[in-house]
CSV table of C-alpha atoms in Angstrom, one decimal:
chain,number,residue,atom,x,y,z
A,1,MET,CA,-16.8,-128.3,53.2
A,2,THR,CA,-19.1,-127.6,50.2
A,3,LYS,CA,-18.5,-124.9,47.7
A,4,SER,CA,-21.6,-123.0,48.7
A,5,SER,CA,-20.8,-123.1,52.4
A,6,ASN,CA,-17.3,-121.8,51.6
A,7,ALA,CA,-18.7,-118.9,49.5
A,8,MET,CA,-18.3,-116.4,52.3
A,9,TRP,CA,-14.5,-116.7,52.0
A,10,GLY,CA,-14.5,-115.8,48.3
A,11,GLY,CA,-13.7,-112.6,46.6
A,12,ARG,CA,-12.5,-109.9,48.9
A,13,PHE,CA,-12.1,-112.2,51.9
A,14,ALA,CA,-10.3,-115.1,50.0
A,15,ALA,CA,-7.6,-115.0,52.6
A,16,GLY,CA,-10.0,-116.2,55.2
A,17,PRO,CA,-10.6,-115.2,58.8
A,18,ASP,CA,-7.6,-113.0,59.1
A,19,ALA,CA,-8.7,-110.8,56.2
A,20,ILE,CA,-12.2,-110.5,57.7
A,21,MET,CA,-10.9,-109.7,61.1
A,22,GLU,CA,-8.7,-107.0,59.7
A,23,ALA,CA,-11.6,-105.5,57.8
A,24,ILE,CA,-14.1,-105.5,60.7
A,25,ASN,CA,-11.4,-104.2,63.2
A,26,ALA,CA,-10.0,-101.4,61.1
A,27,SER,CA,-11.5,-97.9,61.3
A,28,ILE,CA,-8.9,-96.0,59.3
A,29,GLY,CA,-11.3,-95.8,56.4
A,30,PHE,CA,-13.4,-93.3,58.3
A,31,ASP,CA,-11.5,-92.1,61.3
A,32,GLN,CA,-8.7,-90.6,59.2
A,33,ARG,CA,-11.1,-87.6,59.4
A,34,LEU,CA,-9.9,-87.2,63.0
A,35,ALA,CA,-6.3,-86.6,61.8
A,36,ALA,CA,-6.0,-82.9,62.7
A,37,GLN,CA,-7.6,-83.5,66.1
A,38,ASP,CA,-5.4,-86.5,66.8
A,39,ILE,CA,-2.3,-84.5,66.1
A,40,ALA,CA,-3.5,-81.6,68.1
A,41,GLY,CA,-4.2,-83.9,71.1
A,42,SER,CA,-0.7,-85.6,70.7
A,43,ARG,CA,1.1,-82.3,70.6
A,44,ALA,CA,-0.7,-81.1,73.7
A,45,HIS,CA,0.1,-84.4,75.5
A,46,ALA,CA,3.8,-84.3,74.5
A,47,ALA,CA,4.1,-80.6,75.7
A,48,MET,CA,2.5,-81.6,79.0
A,49,LEU,CA,4.9,-84.6,79.4
A,50,ALA,CA,7.8,-82.3,78.9
A,51,ALA,CA,6.5,-79.7,81.3
A,52,THR,CA,6.0,-82.3,84.0
A,53,GLY,CA,9.4,-83.8,83.5
A,54,ILE,CA,8.1,-87.1,82.2
A,55,LEU,CA,9.6,-86.5,78.8
A,56,THR,CA,12.8,-84.7,77.9
A,57,SER,CA,12.5,-81.4,76.1
A,58,LYS,CA,14.6,-82.8,73.3
A,59,ASP,CA,12.3,-85.7,72.8
A,60,ALA,CA,9.3,-83.4,73.0
A,61,GLU,CA,10.7,-81.1,70.4
A,62,ALA,CA,11.3,-84.1,68.0
A,63,ILE,CA,7.8,-85.3,68.6
A,64,ARG,CA,6.4,-81.8,67.9
A,65,GLU,CA,8.3,-81.4,64.7
A,66,GLY,CA,7.4,-84.9,63.5
A,67,LEU,CA,3.8,-84.4,64.2
A,68,LEU,CA,3.8,-81.1,62.2
A,69,THR,CA,5.4,-82.9,59.3
A,70,ILE,CA,2.7,-85.6,59.4
A,71,LEU,CA,0.0,-83.0,59.5
A,72,SER,CA,1.4,-81.4,56.4
A,73,GLU,CA,1.6,-84.7,54.7
A,74,ILE,CA,-2.0,-85.4,55.4
A,75,GLU,CA,-3.2,-82.0,54.4
A,76,THR,CA,-1.3,-82.3,51.1
A,77,GLY,CA,-2.5,-85.8,50.3
A,78,LYS,CA,1.0,-87.4,50.6
A,79,PHE,CA,0.3,-89.5,53.7
A,80,GLN,CA,-0.2,-93.2,53.1
A,81,PHE,CA,-2.9,-94.6,55.3
A,82,SER,CA,-2.7,-98.3,56.1
A,83,THR,CA,-5.6,-100.6,57.0
A,84,ALA,CA,-3.2,-103.0,58.7
A,85,LEU,CA,-2.5,-100.3,61.3
A,86,GLU,CA,-6.2,-100.2,62.2
A,87,ASP,CA,-6.8,-96.5,63.0
A,88,ILE,CA,-5.7,-93.0,62.8
A,89,HIS,CA,-3.8,-93.2,66.0
A,90,MET,CA,-1.6,-96.1,65.0
A,91,ASN,CA,-1.1,-94.7,61.5
A,92,VAL,CA,0.2,-91.4,62.9
A,93,GLU,CA,2.4,-93.2,65.5
A,94,ALA,CA,3.9,-95.5,62.9
A,95,ARG,CA,4.7,-92.6,60.6
A,96,LEU,CA,6.2,-90.7,63.6
A,97,LYS,CA,8.5,-93.5,64.3
A,98,ASP,CA,9.7,-93.5,60.7
A,99,LEU,CA,10.4,-89.8,61.0
A,100,ILE,CA,12.1,-89.5,64.4
A,101,GLY,CA,12.8,-93.0,65.5
A,102,GLU,CA,12.9,-94.1,69.2
A,103,PRO,CA,11.4,-90.9,70.8
A,104,ALA,CA,8.1,-91.7,69.0
A,105,GLY,CA,7.5,-94.6,71.3
A,106,ARG,CA,7.6,-92.2,74.3
A,107,LEU,CA,4.6,-90.2,73.1
A,108,HIS,CA,2.1,-92.8,74.4
A,109,THR,CA,3.4,-92.5,78.0
A,110,ALA,CA,0.5,-92.0,80.4
A,111,ARG,CA,-2.0,-92.3,77.6
A,112,SER,CA,-4.3,-95.0,76.1
A,113,ARG,CA,-6.0,-95.2,72.7
A,114,ASN,CA,-9.2,-95.1,74.9
A,115,ASP,CA,-8.7,-91.5,76.1
A,116,GLN,CA,-6.9,-90.6,72.9
A,117,VAL,CA,-9.9,-91.4,70.7
A,118,ALA,CA,-12.3,-89.8,73.2
A,119,VAL,CA,-10.5,-86.5,73.0
A,120,ASP,CA,-10.0,-86.7,69.3
A,121,PHE,CA,-13.7,-87.3,68.7
A,122,ARG,CA,-14.8,-84.7,71.2
A,123,LEU,CA,-12.6,-82.1,69.5
A,124,TRP,CA,-14.1,-83.1,66.1
A,125,VAL,CA,-17.7,-82.8,67.3
A,126,ARG,CA,-16.9,-79.5,69.0
A,127,ASP,CA,-15.5,-78.2,65.7
A,128,GLN,CA,-18.6,-79.4,63.9
A,129,CYS,CA,-20.9,-77.6,66.4
A,130,ASP,CA,-19.1,-74.4,65.4
A,131,ALA,CA,-19.5,-75.1,61.7
A,132,VAL,CA,-23.2,-75.8,62.1
A,133,ASP,CA,-23.6,-72.7,64.1
A,134,GLY,CA,-22.3,-70.6,61.2
A,135,ALA,CA,-24.5,-72.5,58.7
A,136,ILE,CA,-27.6,-71.9,60.7
A,137,LYS,CA,-26.8,-68.3,61.1
A,138,ALA,CA,-26.5,-67.9,57.4
A,139,LEU,CA,-29.9,-69.6,56.9
A,140,MET,CA,-31.5,-67.3,59.5
A,141,LEU,CA,-30.1,-64.2,57.7
A,142,ALA,CA,-31.5,-65.5,54.3
A,143,LEU,CA,-34.9,-65.9,56.0
A,144,ILE,CA,-34.7,-62.4,57.5
A,145,GLY,CA,-33.9,-61.1,54.0
A,146,GLN,CA,-37.1,-62.7,52.7
A,147,ALA,CA,-39.1,-61.4,55.7
A,148,GLU,CA,-37.9,-57.9,55.1
A,149,ALA,CA,-38.9,-58.0,51.4
A,150,GLY,CA,-42.3,-59.3,52.2
A,151,VAL,CA,-43.1,-57.8,55.6
A,152,ASP,CA,-46.6,-56.7,54.5
A,153,TRP,CA,-47.3,-59.3,51.7
A,154,VAL,CA,-50.5,-61.1,52.7
A,155,MET,CA,-50.7,-64.8,52.4
A,156,PRO,CA,-52.9,-67.5,53.9
A,157,GLY,CA,-52.0,-69.0,57.3
A,158,PHE,CA,-53.0,-72.6,57.6
A,159,THR,CA,-54.1,-75.1,60.2
A,160,HIS,CA,-54.6,-78.7,59.0
A,161,LEU,CA,-53.4,-77.4,55.6
A,162,GLN,CA,-56.7,-75.6,55.4
A,163,VAL,CA,-56.8,-71.8,55.0
A,164,ALA,CA,-57.3,-70.4,58.5
A,165,GLN,CA,-56.5,-66.7,58.8
A,166,PRO,CA,-54.5,-64.2,56.8
A,167,VAL,CA,-50.9,-63.7,57.8
A,168,THR,CA,-47.9,-61.9,56.3
A,169,TRP,CA,-45.1,-63.5,54.3
A,170,GLY,CA,-42.6,-61.8,56.6
A,171,HIS,CA,-44.3,-63.4,59.6
A,172,HIS,CA,-44.1,-66.9,58.1
A,173,MET,CA,-40.4,-66.4,57.3
A,174,MET,CA,-39.7,-65.3,60.8
A,175,ALA,CA,-41.4,-68.3,62.2
A,176,TYR,CA,-38.5,-70.3,60.8
A,177,VAL,CA,-36.0,-67.9,62.1
A,178,GLU,CA,-37.3,-68.7,65.6
A,179,MET,CA,-37.1,-72.4,65.0
A,180,PHE,CA,-33.5,-72.3,63.7
A,181,ALA,CA,-32.5,-70.0,66.5
A,182,ARG,CA,-33.6,-72.7,69.0
A,183,ASP,CA,-31.6,-75.2,67.0
A,184,ARG,CA,-28.6,-72.9,67.2
A,185,SER,CA,-29.0,-72.6,70.9
A,186,ARG,CA,-29.2,-76.4,71.2
A,187,PHE,CA,-25.8,-76.8,69.5
A,188,ALA,CA,-24.3,-74.1,71.7
A,189,ASP,CA,-25.6,-75.9,74.8
A,190,ALA,CA,-24.3,-79.2,73.6
A,191,ARG,CA,-20.9,-77.6,72.9
A,192,ALA,CA,-20.7,-76.1,76.3
A,193,ARG,CA,-21.5,-79.4,77.9
A,194,MET,CA,-18.9,-81.4,75.9
A,195,ASN,CA,-16.2,-78.9,76.5
A,196,GLU,CA,-14.3,-81.1,79.0
A,197,SER,CA,-11.1,-83.0,78.2
A,198,PRO,CA,-10.9,-86.8,78.7
A,199,LEU,CA,-7.2,-86.8,77.9
A,200,GLY,CA,-5.3,-88.3,80.8
A,201,ALA,CA,-8.0,-90.7,81.8
A,202,ALA,CA,-5.7,-93.3,80.1
A,203,ALA,CA,-7.3,-96.8,79.6
A,204,LEU,CA,-10.0,-96.3,82.3
A,205,ALA,CA,-8.4,-95.8,85.7
A,206,GLY,CA,-6.2,-92.8,85.2
A,207,THR,CA,-2.4,-93.0,85.4
A,208,SER,CA,0.4,-93.2,88.1
A,209,PHE,CA,2.5,-90.7,86.1
A,210,PRO,CA,2.4,-87.1,87.5
A,211,ILE,CA,0.5,-85.6,84.5
A,212,ASP,CA,-1.2,-82.2,84.4
A,213,ARG,CA,-4.6,-82.8,82.9
A,214,HIS,CA,-5.6,-79.1,83.5
A,215,MET,CA,-2.7,-78.1,81.2
A,216,THR,CA,-3.7,-80.3,78.3
A,217,ALA,CA,-7.3,-79.3,78.8
A,218,ALA,CA,-6.4,-75.6,78.5
A,219,THR,CA,-4.1,-76.2,75.6
A,220,LEU,CA,-6.9,-77.8,73.6
A,221,GLY,CA,-9.4,-75.1,74.5
A,222,PHE,CA,-11.4,-77.2,77.0
A,223,ASP,CA,-12.9,-75.5,80.1
A,224,ARG,CA,-11.6,-78.3,82.4
A,225,PRO,CA,-10.7,-82.0,82.4
A,226,THR,CA,-13.4,-84.6,82.9
A,227,ALA,CA,-13.8,-85.6,86.5
A,228,ASN,CA,-14.1,-89.4,86.3
A,229,SER,CA,-11.7,-91.6,84.4
A,230,LEU,CA,-14.3,-94.4,83.9
A,231,ASP,CA,-16.9,-92.0,82.5
A,232,SER,CA,-14.2,-90.2,80.4
A,233,VAL,CA,-13.4,-93.1,78.2
A,234,SER,CA,-16.9,-94.6,77.9
A,235,ASP,CA,-18.9,-91.4,77.4
A,236,ARG,CA,-20.4,-90.6,74.0
A,237,ASP,CA,-23.1,-88.3,75.3
A,238,PHE,CA,-21.5,-85.4,73.4
A,239,ALA,CA,-22.0,-87.3,70.1
A,240,LEU,CA,-25.5,-88.2,71.0
A,241,GLU,CA,-26.3,-84.6,71.9
A,242,PHE,CA,-24.9,-83.5,68.6
A,243,LEU,CA,-27.1,-86.0,66.8
A,244,ALA,CA,-30.2,-85.1,68.8
A,245,ALA,CA,-29.7,-81.4,68.0
A,246,SER,CA,-29.0,-82.3,64.4
A,247,SER,CA,-32.2,-84.4,64.2
A,248,ILE,CA,-34.4,-81.5,65.5
A,249,CYS,CA,-32.7,-79.1,63.2
A,250,ALA,CA,-33.2,-81.6,60.3
A,251,MET,CA,-36.8,-81.9,61.2
A,252,HIS,CA,-37.2,-78.1,60.8
A,253,LEU,CA,-35.5,-78.2,57.5
A,254,SER,CA,-37.7,-81.0,56.3
A,255,ARG,CA,-40.9,-79.0,57.4
A,256,PHE,CA,-39.8,-76.0,55.4
A,257,ALA,CA,-38.7,-78.2,52.4
A,258,GLU,CA,-42.2,-79.7,52.4
A,259,GLU,CA,-43.7,-76.3,52.3
A,260,LEU,CA,-41.5,-75.3,49.4
A,261,VAL,CA,-42.6,-78.4,47.5
A,262,ILE,CA,-46.2,-77.6,48.1
A,263,TRP,CA,-45.8,-73.9,47.5
A,264,SER,CA,-44.0,-74.3,44.2
A,265,SER,CA,-46.6,-76.7,42.8
A,266,ALA,CA,-49.1,-75.7,40.0
A,267,GLN,CA,-51.9,-76.0,42.5
A,268,PHE,CA,-50.5,-73.4,44.9
A,269,ARG,CA,-48.1,-71.2,42.8
A,270,PHE,CA,-46.9,-69.4,46.0
A,271,VAL,CA,-43.2,-69.3,45.1
A,272,ARG,CA,-41.1,-69.7,42.0
A,273,MET,CA,-37.9,-71.7,42.7
A,274,SER,CA,-34.7,-70.7,41.0
A,275,ASP,CA,-33.3,-72.8,38.2
A,276,LYS,CA,-30.3,-73.3,40.4
A,277,TRP,CA,-32.4,-75.5,42.8
A,278,SER,CA,-34.8,-77.0,40.4
A,279,THR,CA,-34.7,-79.4,37.5
A,280,GLY,CA,-36.9,-80.1,34.5
A,281,SER,CA,-38.6,-83.4,33.5
A,282,SER,CA,-37.0,-85.6,30.9
A,283,ILE,CA,-40.4,-86.0,29.1
A,284,MET,CA,-42.6,-83.2,30.4
A,285,PRO,CA,-41.3,-79.9,29.3
A,286,GLN,CA,-43.7,-77.8,31.4
A,287,LYS,CA,-42.4,-79.1,34.7
A,288,ARG,CA,-40.0,-77.5,37.2
A,289,ASN,CA,-39.3,-80.0,39.9
A,290,PRO,CA,-38.1,-78.8,43.3
A,291,ASP,CA,-35.4,-81.4,43.6
A,292,ALA,CA,-33.3,-79.7,46.1
A,293,ALA,CA,-36.2,-79.3,48.6
A,294,GLU,CA,-37.2,-83.0,48.0
A,295,LEU,CA,-33.6,-84.2,48.6
A,296,ILE,CA,-33.4,-82.2,51.8
A,297,ARG,CA,-36.6,-83.8,52.9
A,298,ALA,CA,-35.2,-87.2,52.1
A,299,LYS,CA,-31.7,-86.8,53.5
A,300,ILE,CA,-33.2,-86.0,56.9
A,301,GLY,CA,-33.9,-89.7,57.3
A,302,ARG,CA,-30.1,-90.4,57.4
A,303,ILE,CA,-29.7,-88.0,60.3
A,304,PHE,CA,-32.6,-89.5,62.2
A,305,GLY,CA,-31.1,-92.9,61.5
A,306,ALA,CA,-27.7,-92.0,62.8
A,307,ASN,CA,-29.3,-90.8,66.0
A,308,VAL,CA,-31.1,-94.1,66.5
A,309,ALA,CA,-28.1,-96.1,65.5
A,310,LEU,CA,-25.7,-94.6,68.0
A,311,MET,CA,-28.3,-94.8,70.7
A,312,THR,CA,-28.7,-98.5,69.9
A,313,VAL,CA,-24.9,-99.0,70.0
A,314,MET,CA,-24.6,-97.4,73.4
A,315,LYS,CA,-27.7,-98.6,75.2
A,316,GLY,CA,-26.3,-102.0,76.4
A,317,LEU,CA,-22.6,-101.2,77.0
A,318,PRO,CA,-21.2,-101.8,80.5
A,319,LEU,CA,-18.4,-99.5,81.7
A,320,THR,CA,-16.0,-98.7,80.3
A,321,TYR,CA,-14.8,-99.0,76.7
A,322,SER,CA,-16.0,-101.7,74.3
A,323,LYS,CA,-15.1,-102.1,70.7
A,324,ASP,CA,-18.8,-101.5,69.8
A,325,MET,CA,-18.0,-97.8,70.3
A,326,GLN,CA,-15.9,-97.9,67.2
A,327,GLU,CA,-19.3,-97.7,65.4
A,328,ASP,CA,-19.9,-94.2,66.8
A,329,LYS,CA,-18.0,-92.1,64.2
A,330,GLU,CA,-19.4,-93.1,60.9
A,331,GLN,CA,-22.9,-92.3,62.1
A,332,VAL,CA,-21.8,-88.8,63.3
A,333,PHE,CA,-19.8,-88.1,60.2
A,334,ASP,CA,-22.6,-89.0,57.9
A,335,ALA,CA,-25.1,-87.0,59.9
A,336,ALA,CA,-22.8,-84.0,60.1
A,337,ASP,CA,-22.1,-84.1,56.3
A,338,ASN,CA,-25.8,-84.3,55.4
A,339,LEU,CA,-26.9,-81.6,57.9
A,340,MET,CA,-24.3,-79.2,56.5
A,341,LEU,CA,-25.3,-80.0,53.0
A,342,ALA,CA,-29.0,-79.6,53.8
A,343,LEU,CA,-28.4,-76.2,55.5
A,344,ALA,CA,-26.4,-75.0,52.6
A,345,ALA,CA,-29.0,-76.0,50.0
A,346,MET,CA,-31.8,-74.5,52.1
A,347,THR,CA,-29.9,-71.2,52.5
A,348,GLY,CA,-29.4,-71.1,48.7
A,349,MET,CA,-33.1,-71.9,47.9
A,350,VAL,CA,-34.3,-69.3,50.4
A,351,GLY,CA,-32.0,-66.6,49.0
A,352,ASP,CA,-33.1,-67.3,45.4
A,353,MET,CA,-36.8,-68.1,45.6
A,354,THR,CA,-39.4,-65.5,44.4
A,355,ALA,CA,-42.7,-65.1,46.2
A,356,GLN,CA,-45.7,-64.9,43.9
A,357,VAL,CA,-47.3,-62.0,45.7
A,358,ASP,CA,-50.5,-61.7,43.8
A,359,ASN,CA,-51.2,-65.5,44.2
A,360,LEU,CA,-50.4,-65.3,47.9
A,361,ARG,CA,-52.9,-62.5,48.4
A,362,ALA,CA,-55.6,-64.2,46.3
A,363,ALA,CA,-55.2,-67.4,48.3
A,364,ALA,CA,-55.4,-65.5,51.6
A,365,ALA,CA,-58.8,-64.1,50.6
A,366,THR,CA,-60.3,-67.6,50.0
A,367,GLY,CA,-61.8,-70.0,52.5
A,368,PHE,CA,-63.5,-67.4,54.6
A,369,SER,CA,-60.1,-66.5,56.1
A,370,THR,CA,-61.5,-63.4,57.8
A,371,ALA,CA,-64.2,-65.2,59.7
A,372,THR,CA,-62.4,-64.8,63.0
A,373,ASP,CA,-62.1,-61.1,62.4
A,374,LEU,CA,-65.8,-60.9,61.9
A,375,ALA,CA,-66.4,-62.8,65.2
A,376,ASP,CA,-63.9,-60.5,67.0
A,377,TRP,CA,-65.7,-57.5,65.6
A,378,LEU,CA,-69.1,-58.8,66.9
A,379,VAL,CA,-67.6,-59.2,70.3
A,380,ARG,CA,-65.7,-55.9,70.3
A,381,GLU,CA,-68.4,-53.7,68.7
A,382,LEU,CA,-71.7,-55.3,69.6
A,383,GLY,CA,-70.7,-56.8,72.9
A,384,LEU,CA,-71.7,-60.3,72.0
A,385,PRO,CA,-70.3,-63.2,74.0
A,386,PHE,CA,-67.7,-64.9,71.9
A,387,ARG,CA,-69.7,-68.2,71.7
A,388,GLU,CA,-72.7,-66.2,70.3
A,389,ALA,CA,-70.4,-64.3,67.9
A,390,HIS,CA,-69.0,-67.6,66.8
A,391,HIS,CA,-72.5,-68.9,66.0
A,392,VAL,CA,-73.5,-65.7,64.1
A,393,THR,CA,-70.3,-65.9,62.1
A,394,GLY,CA,-70.9,-69.5,61.3
A,395,ALA,CA,-74.4,-68.7,60.0
A,396,LEU,CA,-72.9,-65.9,57.8
A,397,VAL,CA,-70.3,-68.3,56.4
A,398,ALA,CA,-73.0,-70.8,55.6
A,399,MET,CA,-75.0,-68.0,53.8
A,400,ALA,CA,-71.9,-67.1,51.8
A,401,GLU,CA,-71.3,-70.7,50.9
A,402,ALA,CA,-74.8,-71.0,49.7
A,403,LYS,CA,-74.5,-67.9,47.5
A,404,GLY,CA,-71.1,-69.0,46.2
A,405,CYS,CA,-69.3,-65.9,47.5
A,406,ASP,CA,-67.0,-64.9,50.2
A,407,LEU,CA,-67.9,-62.9,53.4
A,408,PRO,CA,-66.9,-59.4,52.0
A,409,ASP,CA,-69.3,-60.1,49.1
A,410,LEU,CA,-72.4,-60.4,51.3
A,411,THR,CA,-74.5,-57.2,51.5
A,412,LEU,CA,-75.3,-55.4,54.8
A,413,ASP,CA,-78.9,-56.6,54.4
A,414,ASN,CA,-77.7,-60.2,54.1
A,415,MET,CA,-75.8,-59.8,57.4
A,416,ARG,CA,-78.6,-58.1,59.2
A,417,ALA,CA,-80.8,-61.0,58.3
A,418,VAL,CA,-78.6,-63.0,60.6
A,419,HIS,CA,-78.1,-60.3,63.3
A,420,LYS,CA,-80.0,-57.0,63.1
A,421,ASP,CA,-77.4,-54.9,64.9
A,422,ILE,CA,-74.5,-55.5,62.4
A,423,ARG,CA,-73.3,-52.1,60.9
A,424,ALA,CA,-71.6,-51.1,57.7
A,425,GLU,CA,-68.3,-50.7,59.6
A,426,VAL,CA,-68.0,-54.5,59.7
A,427,PHE,CA,-66.7,-54.5,56.1
A,428,ASP,CA,-63.6,-52.6,57.4
A,429,VAL,CA,-62.4,-55.8,59.1
A,430,LEU,CA,-63.2,-58.2,56.3
A,431,GLY,CA,-60.3,-57.3,54.0
A,432,VAL,CA,-57.2,-59.5,54.3
A,433,GLY,CA,-55.0,-56.4,54.6
A,434,ASN,CA,-57.1,-55.0,57.4
A,435,SER,CA,-57.0,-58.4,59.1
A,436,VAL,CA,-53.3,-58.7,59.3
A,437,ALA,CA,-52.8,-55.1,60.3
A,438,SER,CA,-55.1,-55.6,63.2
A,439,ARG,CA,-53.0,-58.5,64.7
A,440,VAL,CA,-50.8,-56.2,66.8
A,441,SER,CA,-50.3,-58.4,69.8
A,442,PHE,CA,-46.7,-59.1,70.6
A,443,GLY,CA,-45.5,-61.8,68.2
A,444,GLY,CA,-48.5,-61.3,66.0
A,445,THR,CA,-48.6,-61.0,62.2
A,446,ALA,CA,-49.1,-57.2,61.9
A,447,PRO,CA,-46.4,-55.7,59.7
A,448,ALA,CA,-45.4,-53.4,62.6
A,449,GLN,CA,-44.8,-56.5,64.8
A,450,VAL,CA,-42.9,-58.3,62.1
A,451,ARG,CA,-40.6,-55.3,61.5
A,452,ALA,CA,-39.9,-55.2,65.3
A,453,ARG,CA,-38.9,-58.9,65.3
A,454,ILE,CA,-36.7,-58.4,62.2
A,455,ALA,CA,-34.9,-55.5,63.8
A,456,ASP,CA,-34.5,-57.5,67.0
A,457,TRP,CA,-33.0,-60.5,65.2
A,458,LYS,CA,-30.7,-58.4,63.0
A,459,GLU,CA,-29.3,-56.8,66.1
A,460,ARG,CA,-28.8,-60.2,67.8
A,461,LEU,CA,-27.2,-61.8,64.9
A,462,GLY,CA,-24.8,-58.8,64.3
């Protein structure tokens, strides 16, 4: 064999195929994050084995004490993880044997690593749903704080990133409250669906031991045991649902991050970002870069990627368990870490950012933003069909463009040259403040409506 063809055995894998197989097979490098869940599942399993007479109370007590010792060692950083023992389950079991001897071997009665990892991972994802719920709630409260401060600050509303109609700052902030509320409900829905215990499904077919799966399910806070042993050990829908909900939430974070990048630019100057969430340029002293927003926008790709990656892992697997499924955890761990980081950063930015109120209002008055108000006035006051009102308004916009002014700057005679029945009261609807105040339909941008939505959400969030 030539030197070049043998290069793959060099360096880290100099020991040859055995070292490579150990490296590809081991998961302890990442699944040690399941330690608390693994020990909780084992404690519940041991207690059930004792209650059903499968295990003596003496052995069960020794196992319980040993597992608590291991948990303490892990939490204090004293536990020595071994790659040779492959995963968190075998690492814990080996240490348990060191501590209590022969009774440790009885813990795995009526259980397989297949249902063990399924319950561990499900417990971890369930805990993560709870953590994300709290993080989203904190972001929603920060947005509500901004909305309360600027409930009647006027800013431009956009379509196609073109000025469309005036809206209020509070209304814009509350739009994201609605988005993140849907995200929160998606995680809650996913959590409710995943709250079934696979423990007791054993390798794939269940067990002949007289176990009590309802007992272990209740002990671990599940609503019920899963109903099919084959599905129990091969299902990763709970992880996929978590990633799907994370991806949608991440998309919302990225949309807002993009707006903050735009709004903080010199061209817009809608917001000033706190120094806590911005950085300067190494050579351009005038710059304040919205790095936190940009990094949120970028990190979202990792969450999307995790979703696609796990879907790809699962898409071709026959029932039941295959080693491919070991690739499920790293994707979920990485996505969860980045989602929590992005939520925390966005909450911090929202809490610290300062709206540039005068710039917002000035921008709202540009681009003929009250043209729709003019058309509505023509319909409401003169009885014109909307299509005719639209045509008249378009002609007035063209006139203002030709004169280099905005609609409120046209004279009454200018307007009457387009439609003779226009009256002086039309100017009452052309101001941006009047425009937003008139949008009183439910869910509209009028300050009264925004205050009502704020009050509603503050009550719901507690």
